[in-house]
Coordinates of C-alpha atoms in Angstrom, one line a residue:
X1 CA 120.9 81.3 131.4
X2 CA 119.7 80.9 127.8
X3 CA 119.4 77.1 126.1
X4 CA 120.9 77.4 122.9
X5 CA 120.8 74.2 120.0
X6 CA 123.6 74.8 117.6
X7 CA 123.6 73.0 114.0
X8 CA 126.8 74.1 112.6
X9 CA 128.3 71.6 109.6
X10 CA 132.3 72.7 110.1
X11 CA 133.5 71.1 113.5
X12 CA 136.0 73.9 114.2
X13 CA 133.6 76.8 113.9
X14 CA 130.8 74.9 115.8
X15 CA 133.8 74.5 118.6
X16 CA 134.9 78.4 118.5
X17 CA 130.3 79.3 118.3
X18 CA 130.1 77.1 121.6
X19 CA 133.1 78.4 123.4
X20 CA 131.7 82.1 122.4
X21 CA 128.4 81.6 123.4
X22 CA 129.6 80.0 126.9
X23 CA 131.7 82.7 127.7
X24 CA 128.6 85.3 126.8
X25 CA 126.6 83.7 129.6
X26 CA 124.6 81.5 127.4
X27 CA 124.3 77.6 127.9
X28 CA 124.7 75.1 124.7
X29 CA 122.1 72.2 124.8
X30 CA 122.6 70.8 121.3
X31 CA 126.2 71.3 119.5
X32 CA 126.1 68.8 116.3
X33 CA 126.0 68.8 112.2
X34 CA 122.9 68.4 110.3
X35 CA 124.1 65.0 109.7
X36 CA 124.0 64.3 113.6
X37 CA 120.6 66.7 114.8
X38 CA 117.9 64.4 113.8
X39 CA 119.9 61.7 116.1
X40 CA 120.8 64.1 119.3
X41 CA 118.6 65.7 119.3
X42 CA 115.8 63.1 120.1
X43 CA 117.8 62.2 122.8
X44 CA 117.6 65.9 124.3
X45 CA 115.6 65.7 127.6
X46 CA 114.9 69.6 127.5
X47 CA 114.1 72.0 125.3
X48 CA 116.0 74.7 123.3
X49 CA 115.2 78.3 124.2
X50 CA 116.9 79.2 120.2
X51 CA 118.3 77.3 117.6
X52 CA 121.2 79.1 116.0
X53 CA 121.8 77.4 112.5
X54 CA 125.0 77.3 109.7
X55 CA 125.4 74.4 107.5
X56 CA 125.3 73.7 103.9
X57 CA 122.7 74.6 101.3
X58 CA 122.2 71.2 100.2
X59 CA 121.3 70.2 103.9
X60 CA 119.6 73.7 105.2
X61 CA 116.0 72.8 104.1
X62 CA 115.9 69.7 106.2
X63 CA 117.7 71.0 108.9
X64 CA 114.9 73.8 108.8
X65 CA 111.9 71.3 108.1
X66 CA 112.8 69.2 111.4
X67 CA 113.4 72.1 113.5
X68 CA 110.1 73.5 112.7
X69 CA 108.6 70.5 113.1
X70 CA 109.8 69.5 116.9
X71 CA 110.1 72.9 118.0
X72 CA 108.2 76.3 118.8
X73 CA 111.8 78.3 119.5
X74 CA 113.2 81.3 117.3
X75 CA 115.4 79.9 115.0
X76 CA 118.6 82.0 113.7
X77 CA 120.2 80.9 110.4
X78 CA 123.7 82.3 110.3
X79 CA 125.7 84.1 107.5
X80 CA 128.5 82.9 106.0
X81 CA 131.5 82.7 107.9
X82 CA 133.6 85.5 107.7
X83 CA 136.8 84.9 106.1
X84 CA 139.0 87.9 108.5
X85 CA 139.8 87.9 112.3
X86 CA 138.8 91.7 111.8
X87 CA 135.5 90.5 110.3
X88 CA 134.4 87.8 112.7
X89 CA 134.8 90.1 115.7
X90 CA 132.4 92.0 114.2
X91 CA 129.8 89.2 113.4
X92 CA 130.2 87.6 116.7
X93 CA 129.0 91.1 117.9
X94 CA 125.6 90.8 115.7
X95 CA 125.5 87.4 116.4
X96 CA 124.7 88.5 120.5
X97 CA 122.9 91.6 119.5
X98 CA 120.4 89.3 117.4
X99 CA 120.5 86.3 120.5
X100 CA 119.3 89.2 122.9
X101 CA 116.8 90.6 120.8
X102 CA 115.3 87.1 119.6
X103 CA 114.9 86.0 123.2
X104 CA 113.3 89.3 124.0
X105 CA 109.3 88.4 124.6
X106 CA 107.0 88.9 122.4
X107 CA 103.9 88.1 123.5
X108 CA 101.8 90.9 124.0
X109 CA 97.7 89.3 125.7
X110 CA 96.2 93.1 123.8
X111 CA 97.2 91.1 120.3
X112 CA 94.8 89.4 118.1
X113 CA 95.1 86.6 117.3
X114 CA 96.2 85.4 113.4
X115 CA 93.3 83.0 112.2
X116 CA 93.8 83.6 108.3
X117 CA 96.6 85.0 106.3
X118 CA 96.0 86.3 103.3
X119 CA 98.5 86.7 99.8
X120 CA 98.2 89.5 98.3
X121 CA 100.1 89.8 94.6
X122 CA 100.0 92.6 91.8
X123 CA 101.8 94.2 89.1
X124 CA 101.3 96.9 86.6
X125 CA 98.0 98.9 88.9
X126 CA 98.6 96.9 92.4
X127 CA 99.9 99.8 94.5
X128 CA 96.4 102.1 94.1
X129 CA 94.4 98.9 94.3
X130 CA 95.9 97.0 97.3
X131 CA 96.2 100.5 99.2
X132 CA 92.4 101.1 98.8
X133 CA 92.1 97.5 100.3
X134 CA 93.4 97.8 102.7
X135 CA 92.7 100.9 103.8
X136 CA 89.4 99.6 104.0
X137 CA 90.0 96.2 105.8
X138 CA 90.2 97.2 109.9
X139 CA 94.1 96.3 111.1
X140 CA 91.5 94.4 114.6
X141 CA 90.7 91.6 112.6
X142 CA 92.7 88.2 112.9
X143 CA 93.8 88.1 110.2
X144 CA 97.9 88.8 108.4
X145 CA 98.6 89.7 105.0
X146 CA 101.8 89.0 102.9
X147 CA 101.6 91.4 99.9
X148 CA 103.5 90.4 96.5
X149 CA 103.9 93.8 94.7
X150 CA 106.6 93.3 91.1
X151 CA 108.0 96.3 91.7
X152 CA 111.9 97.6 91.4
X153 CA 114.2 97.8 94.9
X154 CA 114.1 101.2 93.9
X155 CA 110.8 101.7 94.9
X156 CA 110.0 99.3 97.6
X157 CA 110.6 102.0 100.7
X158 CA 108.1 104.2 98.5
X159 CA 105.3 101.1 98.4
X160 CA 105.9 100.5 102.4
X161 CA 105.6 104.3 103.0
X162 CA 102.6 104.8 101.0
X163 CA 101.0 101.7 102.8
X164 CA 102.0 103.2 106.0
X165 CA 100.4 106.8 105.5
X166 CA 96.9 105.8 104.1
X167 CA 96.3 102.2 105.7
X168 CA 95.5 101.4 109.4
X169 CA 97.9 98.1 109.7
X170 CA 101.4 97.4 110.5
X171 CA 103.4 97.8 107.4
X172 CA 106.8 95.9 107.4
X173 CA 108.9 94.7 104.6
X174 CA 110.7 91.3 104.9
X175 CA 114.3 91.6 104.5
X176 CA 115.4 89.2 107.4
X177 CA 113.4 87.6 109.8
X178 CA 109.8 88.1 110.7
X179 CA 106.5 87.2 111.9
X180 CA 103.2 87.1 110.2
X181 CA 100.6 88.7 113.0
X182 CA 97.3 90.2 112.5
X183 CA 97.1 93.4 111.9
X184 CA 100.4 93.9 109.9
X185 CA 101.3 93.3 106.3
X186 CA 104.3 92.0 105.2
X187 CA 105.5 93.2 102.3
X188 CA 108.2 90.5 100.0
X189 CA 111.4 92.7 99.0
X190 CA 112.3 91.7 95.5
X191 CA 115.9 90.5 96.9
X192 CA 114.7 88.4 99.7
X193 CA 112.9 85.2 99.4
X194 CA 111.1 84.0 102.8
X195 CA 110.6 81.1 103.8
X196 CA 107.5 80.4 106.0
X197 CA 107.6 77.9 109.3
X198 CA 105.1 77.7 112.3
X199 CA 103.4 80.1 114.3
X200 CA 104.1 82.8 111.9
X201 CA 107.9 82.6 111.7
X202 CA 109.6 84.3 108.4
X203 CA 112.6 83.7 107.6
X204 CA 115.2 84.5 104.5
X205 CA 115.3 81.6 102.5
X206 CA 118.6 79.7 101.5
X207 CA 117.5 79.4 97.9
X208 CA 116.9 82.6 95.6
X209 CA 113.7 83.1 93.4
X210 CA 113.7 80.1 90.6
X211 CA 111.4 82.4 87.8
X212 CA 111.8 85.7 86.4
X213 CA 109.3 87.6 88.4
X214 CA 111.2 89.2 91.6
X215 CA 109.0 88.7 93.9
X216 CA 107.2 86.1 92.6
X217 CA 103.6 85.7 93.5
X218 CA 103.2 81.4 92.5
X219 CA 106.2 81.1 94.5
X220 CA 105.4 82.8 97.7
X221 CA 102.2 81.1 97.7
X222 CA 104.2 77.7 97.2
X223 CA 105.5 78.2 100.7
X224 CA 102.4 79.5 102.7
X225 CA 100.1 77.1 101.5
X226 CA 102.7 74.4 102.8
X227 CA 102.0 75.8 106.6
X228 CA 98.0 77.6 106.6
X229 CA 96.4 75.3 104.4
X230 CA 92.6 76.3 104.7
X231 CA 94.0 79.3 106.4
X232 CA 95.0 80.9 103.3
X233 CA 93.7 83.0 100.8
X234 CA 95.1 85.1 97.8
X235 CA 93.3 88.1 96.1
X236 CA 94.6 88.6 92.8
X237 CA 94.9 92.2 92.1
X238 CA 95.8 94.1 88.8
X239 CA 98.6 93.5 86.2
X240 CA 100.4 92.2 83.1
X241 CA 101.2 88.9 83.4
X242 CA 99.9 85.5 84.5
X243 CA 101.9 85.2 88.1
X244 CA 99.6 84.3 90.0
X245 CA 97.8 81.7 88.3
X246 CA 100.0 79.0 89.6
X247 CA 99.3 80.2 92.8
X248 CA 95.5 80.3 92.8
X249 CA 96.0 76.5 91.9
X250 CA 98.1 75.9 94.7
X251 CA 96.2 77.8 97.6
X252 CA 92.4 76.0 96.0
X253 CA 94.6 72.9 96.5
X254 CA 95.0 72.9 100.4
X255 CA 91.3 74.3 101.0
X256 CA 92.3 78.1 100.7
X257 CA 90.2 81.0 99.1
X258 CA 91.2 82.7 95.8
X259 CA 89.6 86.0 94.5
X260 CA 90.4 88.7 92.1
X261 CA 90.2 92.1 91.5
X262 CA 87.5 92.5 88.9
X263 CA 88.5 93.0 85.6
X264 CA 86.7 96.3 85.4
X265 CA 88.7 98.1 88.1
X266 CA 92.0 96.9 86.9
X267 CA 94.5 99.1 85.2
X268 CA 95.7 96.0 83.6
X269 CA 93.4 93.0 83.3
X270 CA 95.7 89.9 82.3
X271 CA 96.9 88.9 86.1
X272 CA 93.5 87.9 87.0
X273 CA 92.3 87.3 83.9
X274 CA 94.9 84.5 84.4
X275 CA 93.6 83.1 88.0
X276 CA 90.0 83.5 86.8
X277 CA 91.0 80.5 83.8
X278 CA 91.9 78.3 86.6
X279 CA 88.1 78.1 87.6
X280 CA 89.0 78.1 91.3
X281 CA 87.8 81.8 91.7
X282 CA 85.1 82.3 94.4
X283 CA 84.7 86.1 94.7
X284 CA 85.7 88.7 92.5
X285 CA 84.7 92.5 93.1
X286 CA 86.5 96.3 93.2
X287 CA 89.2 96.8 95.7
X288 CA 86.9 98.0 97.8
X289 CA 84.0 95.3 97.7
X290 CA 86.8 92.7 98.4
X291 CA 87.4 94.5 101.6
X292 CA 83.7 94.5 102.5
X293 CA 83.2 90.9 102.1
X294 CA 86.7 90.1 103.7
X295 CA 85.6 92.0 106.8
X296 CA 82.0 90.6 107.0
X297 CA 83.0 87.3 106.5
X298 CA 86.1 87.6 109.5
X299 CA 83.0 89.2 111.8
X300 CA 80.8 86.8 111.2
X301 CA 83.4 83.9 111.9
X302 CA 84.2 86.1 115.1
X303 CA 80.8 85.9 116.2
X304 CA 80.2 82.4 115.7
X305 CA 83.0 81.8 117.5
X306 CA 81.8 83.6 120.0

């Protein structure tokens, strides 16, 4: 029987969730607002198996920042309820389907790994330079990548496929919840803002993006230096404007690395131009040379580690 903690702000829907989710097999640890969790659930003496959560926007970022904070479970945050019985019937049914397949396991002892994530962001250029990348980084190395590409919805199936055909990793684009694991890049869908928590959890986030850029580069990086810290790097790669810049700041800031494509290979120069002004720039070098020294540093941090 599966432990479930739910945070839902309305008292009658958190009432009709529990009675749902008893009757589906599954046992309800927690039931309580956000108001209340911080309270209850300190006094908890066992731990959620999956936190299932639907309250206000105003309150979802500290209902998210405690939960990630006290617990290593799957957390689910809920749409909005539906407003028909027709409708509801129907979201319960996801509701289970997404239970089951959060509580399938994951761990897998053949995967490596994640010491280092890396933020990739580009514009105008980005897709021919990031592909030859990472087409030359090898998908067995601990390390994850969350790729920033300004590009229209349009085309983002066309970015993911090209990934997929001529690099060796994992492609997956974020459009709901996720993981960050070595070997795979995650690619930021211009209508979905993630949100980053602990062991490699990514989930949508409750607030949309605040600039003009969709996806934007400074903000993704915002929220991942938050969680990896020295972890963290970002390669500025090729185009037109100065996102980015922002975030080389903010990942030199927690200890991380920032390079950039050279300004020679770029099809448009002003994105790292931009980071290279910050004067927090360690490497810069053709898509190709930034893969070299990514991989020999990663080995050589392997084999010190023994």
């Amino acid at each position: 029987m599966t432990q479930l903690a739910l945070v839902v702000d309305d008292p009658r829907q958190r009432s009709w969730l529990e009675n749902q989710l008893v009757k589906a097999s599954h046992y309800v640890l927690l039931s309580c607002g956000a108001d209340e969790l911080e309270v209850l659930h300190g006094r908890l003496g066992e731990k959620p198996q999956i936190w299932l959560v639907l309250v206000a926007e105003a309150q979802i970022e500290r209902a998210l920042d405690y939960i990630s904070e006290v617990s290593e479970a799957p957390t689910l945050v809920l749409d909005g309820w539906p407003d028909q019985r027709e409708q509801l019937v129907h979201w319960q049914a996801q509701l289970l389907g997404k239970l089951d397949a959060a509580l399938v396991p994951t761990v897998n002892p053949a995967v490596v790994e994640l010491r280092q994530v890396w933020l990739l962001g580009a514009s105008l250029g980005g897709p021919q330079a990031v592909t030859e990348f990472l087409s030359a980084v090898p998908a067995s190395l601990p390390v994850g990548f969350v790729y920033v590409q300004h590009i229209e919805e349009a085309f983002d199936k066309a970015l993911s496929t090209n990934l997929l055909r001529n690099t060796p990793h994992d492609i997956a684009m974020f459009t709901g919840e996720s993981r960050l694991q070595a070997g795979r890049v995650l690619i930021i869908a211009p209508e979905t803002k993630p949100r980053f928590l602990p062991f490699g959890r990514v989930i949508p986030s409750s607030k949309g993006w605040r600039g003009s850029y969709r996806p934007c580069i400074d903000e993704v990086a915002e929220g991942l230096a938050r969680q990896y810290r020295q972890q963290l790097g970002l390669i500025v790669f090729s185009g037109t404007c100065n996102d980015g810049e922002q975030a080389a700041r903010q990942v030199h800031a927690v200890g991380g690395r920032v390079w950039t494509q050279a300004i020679s290979s770029c099809a448009s120069d002003t994105m790292p131009e931009a980071a290279n002004r910050t004067g927090v720039v360690s490497v810069s070098g053709t898509p190709a040379e930034l893969a070299a020294t990514l991989t020999s540093r990663l080995r050589k941090e392997n084999a010190e580690r023994g």
